[in-house]
CSV table of C-alpha atoms in Angstrom, one decimal:
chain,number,residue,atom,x,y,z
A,1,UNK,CA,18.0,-14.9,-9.8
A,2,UNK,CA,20.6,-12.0,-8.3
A,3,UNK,CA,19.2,-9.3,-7.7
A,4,UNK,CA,20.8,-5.6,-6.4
A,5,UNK,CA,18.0,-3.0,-6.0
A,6,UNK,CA,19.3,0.5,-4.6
A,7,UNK,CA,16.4,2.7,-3.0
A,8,UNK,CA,16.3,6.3,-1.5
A,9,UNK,CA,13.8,5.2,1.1
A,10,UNK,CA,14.3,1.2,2.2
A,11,UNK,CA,11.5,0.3,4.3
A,12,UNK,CA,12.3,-2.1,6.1
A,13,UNK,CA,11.2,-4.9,9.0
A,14,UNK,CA,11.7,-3.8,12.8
A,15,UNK,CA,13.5,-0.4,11.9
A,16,UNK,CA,12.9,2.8,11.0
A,17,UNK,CA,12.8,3.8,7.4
A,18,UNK,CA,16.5,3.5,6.4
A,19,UNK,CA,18.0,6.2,3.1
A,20,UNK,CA,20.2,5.4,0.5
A,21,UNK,CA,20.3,1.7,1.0
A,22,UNK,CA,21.6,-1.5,-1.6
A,23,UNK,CA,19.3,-4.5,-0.9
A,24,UNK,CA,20.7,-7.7,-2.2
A,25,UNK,CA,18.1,-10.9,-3.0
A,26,UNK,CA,19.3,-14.4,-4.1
A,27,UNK,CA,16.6,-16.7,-5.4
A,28,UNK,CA,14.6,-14.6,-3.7
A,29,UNK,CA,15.9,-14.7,-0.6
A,30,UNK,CA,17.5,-11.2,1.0
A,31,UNK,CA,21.1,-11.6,1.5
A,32,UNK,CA,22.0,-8.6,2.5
A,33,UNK,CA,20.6,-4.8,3.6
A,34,UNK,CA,23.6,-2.2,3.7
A,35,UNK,CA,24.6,1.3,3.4
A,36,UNK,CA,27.5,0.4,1.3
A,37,UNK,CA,27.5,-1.3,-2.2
A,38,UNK,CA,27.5,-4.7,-2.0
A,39,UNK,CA,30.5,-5.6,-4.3
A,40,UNK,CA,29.0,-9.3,-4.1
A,41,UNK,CA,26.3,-7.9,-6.5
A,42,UNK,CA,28.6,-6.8,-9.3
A,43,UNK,CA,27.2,-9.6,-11.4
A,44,UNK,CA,23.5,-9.0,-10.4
A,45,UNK,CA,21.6,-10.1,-13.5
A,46,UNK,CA,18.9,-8.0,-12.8
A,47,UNK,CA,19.6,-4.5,-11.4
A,48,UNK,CA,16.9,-2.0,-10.6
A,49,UNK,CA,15.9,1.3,-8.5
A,50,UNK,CA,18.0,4.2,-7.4
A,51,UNK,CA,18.4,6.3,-4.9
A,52,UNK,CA,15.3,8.2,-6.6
A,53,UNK,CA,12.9,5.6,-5.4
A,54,UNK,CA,11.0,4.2,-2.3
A,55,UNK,CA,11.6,0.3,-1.2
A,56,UNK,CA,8.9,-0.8,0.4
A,57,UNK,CA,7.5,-4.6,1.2
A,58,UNK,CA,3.9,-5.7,-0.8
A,59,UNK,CA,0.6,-4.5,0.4
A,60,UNK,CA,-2.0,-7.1,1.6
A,61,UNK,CA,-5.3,-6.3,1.7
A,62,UNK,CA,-7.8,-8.3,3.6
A,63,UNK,CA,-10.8,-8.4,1.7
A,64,UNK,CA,-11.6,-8.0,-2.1
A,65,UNK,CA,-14.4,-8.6,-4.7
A,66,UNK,CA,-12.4,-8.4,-7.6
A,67,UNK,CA,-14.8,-10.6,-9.7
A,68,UNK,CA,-17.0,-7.2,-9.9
A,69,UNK,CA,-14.1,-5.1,-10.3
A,70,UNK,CA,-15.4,-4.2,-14.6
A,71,UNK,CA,-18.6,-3.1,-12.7
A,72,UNK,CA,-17.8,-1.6,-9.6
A,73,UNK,CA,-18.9,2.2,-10.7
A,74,UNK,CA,-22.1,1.3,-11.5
A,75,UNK,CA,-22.1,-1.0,-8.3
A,76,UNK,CA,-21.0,2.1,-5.8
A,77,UNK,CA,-23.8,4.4,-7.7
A,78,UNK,CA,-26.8,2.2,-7.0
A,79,UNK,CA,-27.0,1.8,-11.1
A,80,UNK,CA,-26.3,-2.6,-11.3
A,81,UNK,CA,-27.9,-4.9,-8.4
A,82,UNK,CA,-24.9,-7.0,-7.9
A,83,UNK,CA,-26.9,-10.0,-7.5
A,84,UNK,CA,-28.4,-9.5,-11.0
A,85,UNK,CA,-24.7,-9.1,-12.3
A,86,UNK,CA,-24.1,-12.1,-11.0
A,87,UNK,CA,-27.0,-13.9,-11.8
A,88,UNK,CA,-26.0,-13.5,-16.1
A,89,UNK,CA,-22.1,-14.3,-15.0
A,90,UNK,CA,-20.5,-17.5,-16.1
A,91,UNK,CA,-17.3,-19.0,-14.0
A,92,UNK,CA,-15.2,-17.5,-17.3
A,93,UNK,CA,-16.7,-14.5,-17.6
A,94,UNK,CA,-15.7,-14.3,-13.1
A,95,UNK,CA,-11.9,-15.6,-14.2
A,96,UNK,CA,-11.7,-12.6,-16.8
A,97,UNK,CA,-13.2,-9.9,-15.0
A,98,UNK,CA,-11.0,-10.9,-11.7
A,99,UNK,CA,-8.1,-10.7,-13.9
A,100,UNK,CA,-8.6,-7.3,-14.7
A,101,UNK,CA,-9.3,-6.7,-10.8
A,102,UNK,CA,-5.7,-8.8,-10.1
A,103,UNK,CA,-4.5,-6.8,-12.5
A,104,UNK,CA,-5.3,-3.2,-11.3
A,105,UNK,CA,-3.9,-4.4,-7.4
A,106,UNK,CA,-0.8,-5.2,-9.5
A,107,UNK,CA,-0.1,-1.7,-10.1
A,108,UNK,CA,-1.1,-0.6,-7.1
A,109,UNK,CA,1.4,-2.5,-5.1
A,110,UNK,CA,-0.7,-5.4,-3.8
A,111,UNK,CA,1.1,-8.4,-3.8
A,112,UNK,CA,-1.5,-10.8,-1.8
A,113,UNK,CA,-5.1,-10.5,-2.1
A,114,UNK,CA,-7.8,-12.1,-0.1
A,115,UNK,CA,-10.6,-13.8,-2.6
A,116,UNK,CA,-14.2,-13.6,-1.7
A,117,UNK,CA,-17.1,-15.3,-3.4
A,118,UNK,CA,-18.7,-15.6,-5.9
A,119,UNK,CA,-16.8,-17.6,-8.2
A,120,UNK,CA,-13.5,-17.3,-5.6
A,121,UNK,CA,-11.7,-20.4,-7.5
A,122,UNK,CA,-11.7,-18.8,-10.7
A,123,UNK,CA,-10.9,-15.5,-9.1
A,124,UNK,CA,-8.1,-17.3,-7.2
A,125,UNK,CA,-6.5,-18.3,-10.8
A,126,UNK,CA,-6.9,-15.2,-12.1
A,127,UNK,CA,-5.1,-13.7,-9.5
A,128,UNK,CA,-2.1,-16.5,-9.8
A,129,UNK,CA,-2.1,-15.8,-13.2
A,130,UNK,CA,-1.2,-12.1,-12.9
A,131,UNK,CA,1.4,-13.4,-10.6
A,132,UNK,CA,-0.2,-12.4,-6.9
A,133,UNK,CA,-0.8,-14.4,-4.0
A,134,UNK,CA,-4.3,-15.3,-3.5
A,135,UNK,CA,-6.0,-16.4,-0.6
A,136,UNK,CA,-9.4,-17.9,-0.8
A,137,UNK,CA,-12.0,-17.4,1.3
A,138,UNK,CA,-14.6,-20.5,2.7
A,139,UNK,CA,-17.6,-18.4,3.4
A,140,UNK,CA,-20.5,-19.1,6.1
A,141,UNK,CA,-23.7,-18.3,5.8
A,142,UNK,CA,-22.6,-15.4,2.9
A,143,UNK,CA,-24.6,-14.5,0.1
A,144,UNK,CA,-23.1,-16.2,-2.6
A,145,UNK,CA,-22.6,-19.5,-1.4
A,146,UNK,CA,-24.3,-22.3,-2.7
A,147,UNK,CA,-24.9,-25.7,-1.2
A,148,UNK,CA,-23.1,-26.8,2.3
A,149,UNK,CA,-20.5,-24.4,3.3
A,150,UNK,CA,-19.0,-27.7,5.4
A,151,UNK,CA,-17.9,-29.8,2.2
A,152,UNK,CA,-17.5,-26.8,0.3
A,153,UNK,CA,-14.5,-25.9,3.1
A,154,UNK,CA,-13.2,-28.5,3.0
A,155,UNK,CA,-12.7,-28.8,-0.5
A,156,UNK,CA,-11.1,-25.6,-1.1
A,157,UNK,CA,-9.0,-26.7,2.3
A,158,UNK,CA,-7.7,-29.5,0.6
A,159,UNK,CA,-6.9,-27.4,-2.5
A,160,UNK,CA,-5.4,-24.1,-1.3
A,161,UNK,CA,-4.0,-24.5,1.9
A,162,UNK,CA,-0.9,-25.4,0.5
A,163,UNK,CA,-0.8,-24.5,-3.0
A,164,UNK,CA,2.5,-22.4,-4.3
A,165,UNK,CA,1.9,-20.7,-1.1
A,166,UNK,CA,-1.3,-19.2,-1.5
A,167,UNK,CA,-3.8,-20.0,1.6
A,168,UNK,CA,-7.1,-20.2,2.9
A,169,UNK,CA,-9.3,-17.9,5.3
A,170,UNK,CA,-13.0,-18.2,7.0
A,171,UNK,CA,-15.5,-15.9,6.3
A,172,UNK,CA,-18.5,-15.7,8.6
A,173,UNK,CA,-21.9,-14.0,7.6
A,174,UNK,CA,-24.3,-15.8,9.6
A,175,UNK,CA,-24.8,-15.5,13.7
A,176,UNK,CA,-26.0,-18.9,14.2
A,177,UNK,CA,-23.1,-20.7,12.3
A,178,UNK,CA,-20.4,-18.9,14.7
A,179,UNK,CA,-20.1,-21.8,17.1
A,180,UNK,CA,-19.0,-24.2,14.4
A,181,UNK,CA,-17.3,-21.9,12.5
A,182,UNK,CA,-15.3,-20.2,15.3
A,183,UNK,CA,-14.2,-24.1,16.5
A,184,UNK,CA,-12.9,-24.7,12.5
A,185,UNK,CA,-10.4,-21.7,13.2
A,186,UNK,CA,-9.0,-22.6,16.0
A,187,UNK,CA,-8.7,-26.4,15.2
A,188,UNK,CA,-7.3,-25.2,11.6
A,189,UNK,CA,-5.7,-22.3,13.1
A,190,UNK,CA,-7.2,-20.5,10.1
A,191,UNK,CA,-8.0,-16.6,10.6
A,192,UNK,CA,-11.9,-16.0,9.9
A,193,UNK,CA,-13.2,-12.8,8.4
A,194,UNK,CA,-16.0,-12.1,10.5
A,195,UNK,CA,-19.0,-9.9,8.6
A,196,UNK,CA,-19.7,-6.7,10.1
A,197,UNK,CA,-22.9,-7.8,10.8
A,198,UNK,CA,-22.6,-10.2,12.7
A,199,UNK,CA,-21.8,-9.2,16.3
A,200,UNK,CA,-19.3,-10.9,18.3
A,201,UNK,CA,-21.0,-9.8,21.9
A,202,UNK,CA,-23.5,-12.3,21.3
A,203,UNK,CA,-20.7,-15.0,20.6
A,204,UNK,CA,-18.8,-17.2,23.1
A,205,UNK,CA,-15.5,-19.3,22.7
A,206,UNK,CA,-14.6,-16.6,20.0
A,207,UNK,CA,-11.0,-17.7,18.0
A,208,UNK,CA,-7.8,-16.0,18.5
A,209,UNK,CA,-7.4,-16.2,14.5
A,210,UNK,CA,-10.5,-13.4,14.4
A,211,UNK,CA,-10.5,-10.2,12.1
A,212,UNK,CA,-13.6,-8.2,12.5
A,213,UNK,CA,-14.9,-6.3,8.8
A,214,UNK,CA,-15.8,-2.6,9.4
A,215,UNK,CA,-14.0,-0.3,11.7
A,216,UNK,CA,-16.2,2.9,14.1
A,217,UNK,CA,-19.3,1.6,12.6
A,218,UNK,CA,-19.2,-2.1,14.4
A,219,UNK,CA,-20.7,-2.5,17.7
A,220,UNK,CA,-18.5,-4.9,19.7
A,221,UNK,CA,-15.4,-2.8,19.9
A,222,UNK,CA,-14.7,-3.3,23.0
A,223,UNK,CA,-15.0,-6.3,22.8
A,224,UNK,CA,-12.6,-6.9,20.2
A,225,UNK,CA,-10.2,-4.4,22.3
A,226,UNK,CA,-10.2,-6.7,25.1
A,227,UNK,CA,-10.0,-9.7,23.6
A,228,UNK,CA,-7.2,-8.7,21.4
A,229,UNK,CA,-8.8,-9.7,18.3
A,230,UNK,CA,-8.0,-8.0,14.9
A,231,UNK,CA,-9.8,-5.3,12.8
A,232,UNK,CA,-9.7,-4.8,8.9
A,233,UNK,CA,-12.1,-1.5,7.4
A,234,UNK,CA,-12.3,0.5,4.3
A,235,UNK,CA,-11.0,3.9,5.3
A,236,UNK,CA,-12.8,5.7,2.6
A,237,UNK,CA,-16.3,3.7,3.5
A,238,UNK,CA,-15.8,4.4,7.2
A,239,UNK,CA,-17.6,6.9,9.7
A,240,UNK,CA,-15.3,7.0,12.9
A,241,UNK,CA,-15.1,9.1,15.3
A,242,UNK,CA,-11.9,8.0,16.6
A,243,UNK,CA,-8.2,6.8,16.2
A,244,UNK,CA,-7.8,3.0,15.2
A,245,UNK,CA,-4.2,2.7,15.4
A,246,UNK,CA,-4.3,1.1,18.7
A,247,UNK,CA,-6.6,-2.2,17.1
A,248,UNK,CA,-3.4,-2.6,14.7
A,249,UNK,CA,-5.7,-2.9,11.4
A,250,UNK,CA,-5.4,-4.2,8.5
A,251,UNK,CA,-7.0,-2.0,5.4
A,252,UNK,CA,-10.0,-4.1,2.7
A,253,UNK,CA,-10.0,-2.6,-0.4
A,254,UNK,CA,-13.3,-4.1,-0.9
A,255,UNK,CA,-14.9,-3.0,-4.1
A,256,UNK,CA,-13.8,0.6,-3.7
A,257,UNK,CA,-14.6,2.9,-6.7
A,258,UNK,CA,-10.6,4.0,-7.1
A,259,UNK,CA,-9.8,0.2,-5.8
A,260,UNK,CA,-6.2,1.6,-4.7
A,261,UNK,CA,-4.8,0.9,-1.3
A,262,UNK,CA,-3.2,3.9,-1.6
A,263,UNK,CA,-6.0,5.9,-1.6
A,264,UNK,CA,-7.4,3.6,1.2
A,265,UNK,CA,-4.0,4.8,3.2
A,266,UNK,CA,-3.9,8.1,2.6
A,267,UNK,CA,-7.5,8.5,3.7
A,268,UNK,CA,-6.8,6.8,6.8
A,269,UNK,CA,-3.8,9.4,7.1
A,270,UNK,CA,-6.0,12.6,6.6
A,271,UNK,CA,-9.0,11.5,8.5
A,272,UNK,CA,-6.6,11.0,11.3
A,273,UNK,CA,-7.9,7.0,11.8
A,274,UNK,CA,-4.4,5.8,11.4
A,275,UNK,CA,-1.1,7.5,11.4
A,276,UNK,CA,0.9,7.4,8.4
A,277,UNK,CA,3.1,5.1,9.9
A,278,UNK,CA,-0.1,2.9,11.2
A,279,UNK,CA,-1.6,3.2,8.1
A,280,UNK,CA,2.1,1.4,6.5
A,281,UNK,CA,1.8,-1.3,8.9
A,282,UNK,CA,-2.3,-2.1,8.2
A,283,UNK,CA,-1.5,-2.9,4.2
A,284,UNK,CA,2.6,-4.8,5.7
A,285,UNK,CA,3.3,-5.9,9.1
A,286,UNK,CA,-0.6,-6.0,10.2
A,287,UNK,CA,-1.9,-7.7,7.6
A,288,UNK,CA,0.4,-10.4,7.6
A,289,UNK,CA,0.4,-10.7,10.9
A,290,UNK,CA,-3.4,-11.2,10.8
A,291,UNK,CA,-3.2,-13.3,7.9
A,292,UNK,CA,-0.8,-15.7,9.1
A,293,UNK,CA,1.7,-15.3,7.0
A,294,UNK,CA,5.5,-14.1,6.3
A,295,UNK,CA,6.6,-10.9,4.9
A,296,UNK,CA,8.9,-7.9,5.4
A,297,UNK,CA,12.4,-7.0,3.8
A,298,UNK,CA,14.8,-8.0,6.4
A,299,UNK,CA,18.4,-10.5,5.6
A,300,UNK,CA,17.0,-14.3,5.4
A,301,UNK,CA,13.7,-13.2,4.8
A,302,UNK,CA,11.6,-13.6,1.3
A,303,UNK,CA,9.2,-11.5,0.7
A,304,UNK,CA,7.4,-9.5,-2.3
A,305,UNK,CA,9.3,-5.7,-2.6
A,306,UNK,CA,7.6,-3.0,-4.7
A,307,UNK,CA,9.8,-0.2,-6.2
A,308,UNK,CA,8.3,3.4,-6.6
A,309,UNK,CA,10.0,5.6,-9.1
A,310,UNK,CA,9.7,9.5,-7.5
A,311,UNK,CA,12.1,11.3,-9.9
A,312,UNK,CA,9.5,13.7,-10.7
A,313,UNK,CA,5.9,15.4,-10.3
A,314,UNK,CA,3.4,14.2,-9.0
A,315,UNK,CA,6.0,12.0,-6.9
A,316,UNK,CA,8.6,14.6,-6.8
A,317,UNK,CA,10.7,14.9,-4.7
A,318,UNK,CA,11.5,12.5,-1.6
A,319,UNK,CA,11.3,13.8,1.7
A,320,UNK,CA,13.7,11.5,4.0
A,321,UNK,CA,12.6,13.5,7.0
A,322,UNK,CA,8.4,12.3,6.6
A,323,UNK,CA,9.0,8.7,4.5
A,324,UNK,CA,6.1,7.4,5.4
A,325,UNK,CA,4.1,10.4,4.0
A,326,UNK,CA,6.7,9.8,1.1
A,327,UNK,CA,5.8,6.4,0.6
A,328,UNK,CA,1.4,7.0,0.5
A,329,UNK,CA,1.2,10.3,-0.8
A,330,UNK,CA,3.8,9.7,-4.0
A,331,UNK,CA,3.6,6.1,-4.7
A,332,UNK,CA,1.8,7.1,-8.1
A,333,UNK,CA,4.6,5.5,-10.4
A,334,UNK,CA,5.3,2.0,-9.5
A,335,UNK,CA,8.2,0.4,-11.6
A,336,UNK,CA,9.3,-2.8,-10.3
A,337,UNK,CA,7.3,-5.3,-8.3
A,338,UNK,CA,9.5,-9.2,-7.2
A,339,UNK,CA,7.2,-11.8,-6.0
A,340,UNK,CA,8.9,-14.8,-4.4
A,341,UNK,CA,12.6,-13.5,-6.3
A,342,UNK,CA,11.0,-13.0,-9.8
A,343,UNK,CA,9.9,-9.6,-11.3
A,344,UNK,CA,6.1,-10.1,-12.1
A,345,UNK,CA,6.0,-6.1,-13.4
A,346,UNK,CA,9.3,-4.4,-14.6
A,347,UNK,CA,9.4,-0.9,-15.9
A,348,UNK,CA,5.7,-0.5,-15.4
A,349,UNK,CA,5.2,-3.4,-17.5
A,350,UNK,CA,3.2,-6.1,-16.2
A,351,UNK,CA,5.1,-9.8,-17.2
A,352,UNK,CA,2.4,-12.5,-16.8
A,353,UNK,CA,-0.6,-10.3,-18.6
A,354,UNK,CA,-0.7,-10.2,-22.3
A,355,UNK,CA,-2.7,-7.7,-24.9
A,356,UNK,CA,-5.0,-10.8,-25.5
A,357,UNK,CA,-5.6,-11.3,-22.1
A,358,UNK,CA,-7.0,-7.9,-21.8
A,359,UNK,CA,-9.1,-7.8,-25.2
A,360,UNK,CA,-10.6,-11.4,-24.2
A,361,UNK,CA,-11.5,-9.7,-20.5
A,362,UNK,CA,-13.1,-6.4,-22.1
A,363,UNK,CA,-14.7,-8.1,-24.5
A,364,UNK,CA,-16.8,-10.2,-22.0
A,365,UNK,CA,-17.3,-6.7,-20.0
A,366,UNK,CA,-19.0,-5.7,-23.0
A,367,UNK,CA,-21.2,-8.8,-23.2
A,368,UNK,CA,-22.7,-8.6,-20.0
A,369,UNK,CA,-23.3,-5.0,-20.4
A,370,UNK,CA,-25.3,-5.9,-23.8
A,371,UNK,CA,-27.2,-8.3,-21.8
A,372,UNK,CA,-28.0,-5.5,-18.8
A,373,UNK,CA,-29.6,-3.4,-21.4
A,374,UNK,CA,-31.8,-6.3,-22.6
């Protein structure tokens, strides 16, 4: 498909935020970046933005438990044990209730998502079914992982490493697994989510691939500053003291009550953890980086490219001189997301989700909540 989007704002790789800019993408491939209509694009089929809207890459976030997203209220208040929750859940009722979670991230401009357990298959196709990018996690030693974490890695290796470009991640809970589970990621050159409790002082041969959960609160920093190993954290879970921005973050959205990365970067922003340019590059250019993976709107490149529509309060107006502010603080309207060269929301309309869909999802929130009361 060829598509001309024009944007107020284009954010774009290795450059400063560039204004009034035509983007050209060709089976979803970026053919060109300019100033200057691209007369090339006169027979576009699908034309979209203006120069009343902000370009920007997808968001990544590292860590999710969308599978509890239905409950996560009652989760963040102390009212639901999680465990129960799970405990009455069925792999369907996970695939419906991450669907609503994939679905939610949709409109908040997440384009890949990091899948956690329980039930991270099903959550996985939920989230391809919305039309993200899922990467599964294989997790060590976690709470929700039944029987041996070995043959379960290397089944959802064999499935996912490769599948329509979604991908696979570690995920280490337990201390005395680390060995092993460090020399898997550096054999598989797979990055491996490493539990905030688990502390990486007491570790040797630690991989390269490593991004550390939790941000102030962890105790092996400086280790992980010397060692140049990565950092994820939930801004709005977070006690710090100081800056992050030189660890080069990447943001969790973890099971959040707002579950918006938006919120997650504009706390980061006003707690003065991240810049608001840092806090940009933890949900783009950091994430993928620590994720392995390719992304960025630049000519040659394919990536995912959200479109924010800031014609009028609470958006209004752009500021061209503070786009980055621009970009978190009035992102509230997005209109257009392209995954992989194909709009997967247009208008503000997802494409891949149907009314039945959602009934069939709400419908099994409203089971298990009949069977909490019981």
């Amino acid at each position: 498909m060829k598509i001309l989007i024009k944007a107020g704002i284009a954010f774009l790789k290795d450059s400063s935020p560039v204004p009034n800019a035509y983007i050209g993408v060709n089976d979803g491939k970026i053919e060109a970046i300019s100033k200057r209509e691209l007369e090339e694009y006169d027979d576009a089929e699908l034309i979209v933005g203006g120069f009343d809207r902000l370009v920007s890459p997808g968001f990544v976030t590292t860590q999710s438990f969308i599978q509890l997203y239905p409950f996560r209220y009652r989760i963040f208040s102390g009212k639901t044990n999680p465990n129960d929750l799970i405990s009455t859940m069925t792999s369907k009722d996970a695939y419906y209730f991450s669907l609503l979670g994939a679905y939610h991230l949709l409109r908040s401009g997440i384009t890949t998502v990091v899948v956690t357990e329980p039930f991270v298959e099903q959550a996985a196709r939920a989230v391809k079914t919305v039309g993200l990018r899922p990467i599964v996690s294989a997790e060590i030693g976690c709470n929700w992982i039944k029987g041996d974490w070995k043959k379960n890695f290397e089944s959802l290796y064999s499935k996912w490493i490769s599948k329509d470009e979604s991908g696979i991640v570690l995920k280490l809970c337990d201390e005395d697994e680390a060995e092993e589970a460090m020399a898997i990621s550096n054999e598989y050159k797979l990055p491996i989510l490493v539990d905030r409790n688990v502390n990486l002082e007491r570790i040797n041969n630690i991989s390269p691939y490593t991004i550390a959960l939790g941000g102030g609160s962890r105790k092996d920093l400086e280790k992980i500053r010397k060692n140049n190993l990565n950092l994820a954290f939930t801004p709005s879970l977070e006690v710090c003291k100081f800056t992050l921005g030189a660890y080069k973050p990447s943001i969790s959205i973890d099971l959040t009550p707002k579950f918006d990365i938006r919120n997650e970067m504009g706390i980061a922003t006003s707690r003065l953890l991240l810049t608001a340019e840092e806090a940009f590059k933890a949900v783009t250019d950091w994430g993928y980086s620590q994720l392995k993976i390719g992304g960025g709107i630049s000519v040659g490149n394919t990536t995912d490219i959200l479109i924010f529509e800031v014609n009028e309060p609470p958006s209004y107006p752009i500021d061209k001189e503070a786009p980055y502010e621009s970009l978190i603080y009035s992102s509230y309207s997005l209109e257009t997301v392209i995954i992989n060269g194909e709009a997967v929301l247009d208008g503000g309309v997802p494409l891949n989700v149907g009314t039945k869909d959602i009934e069939e999802a709400n419908r099994k929130v409203e089971e298990i909540g009949k069977m909490e009361k019981n």
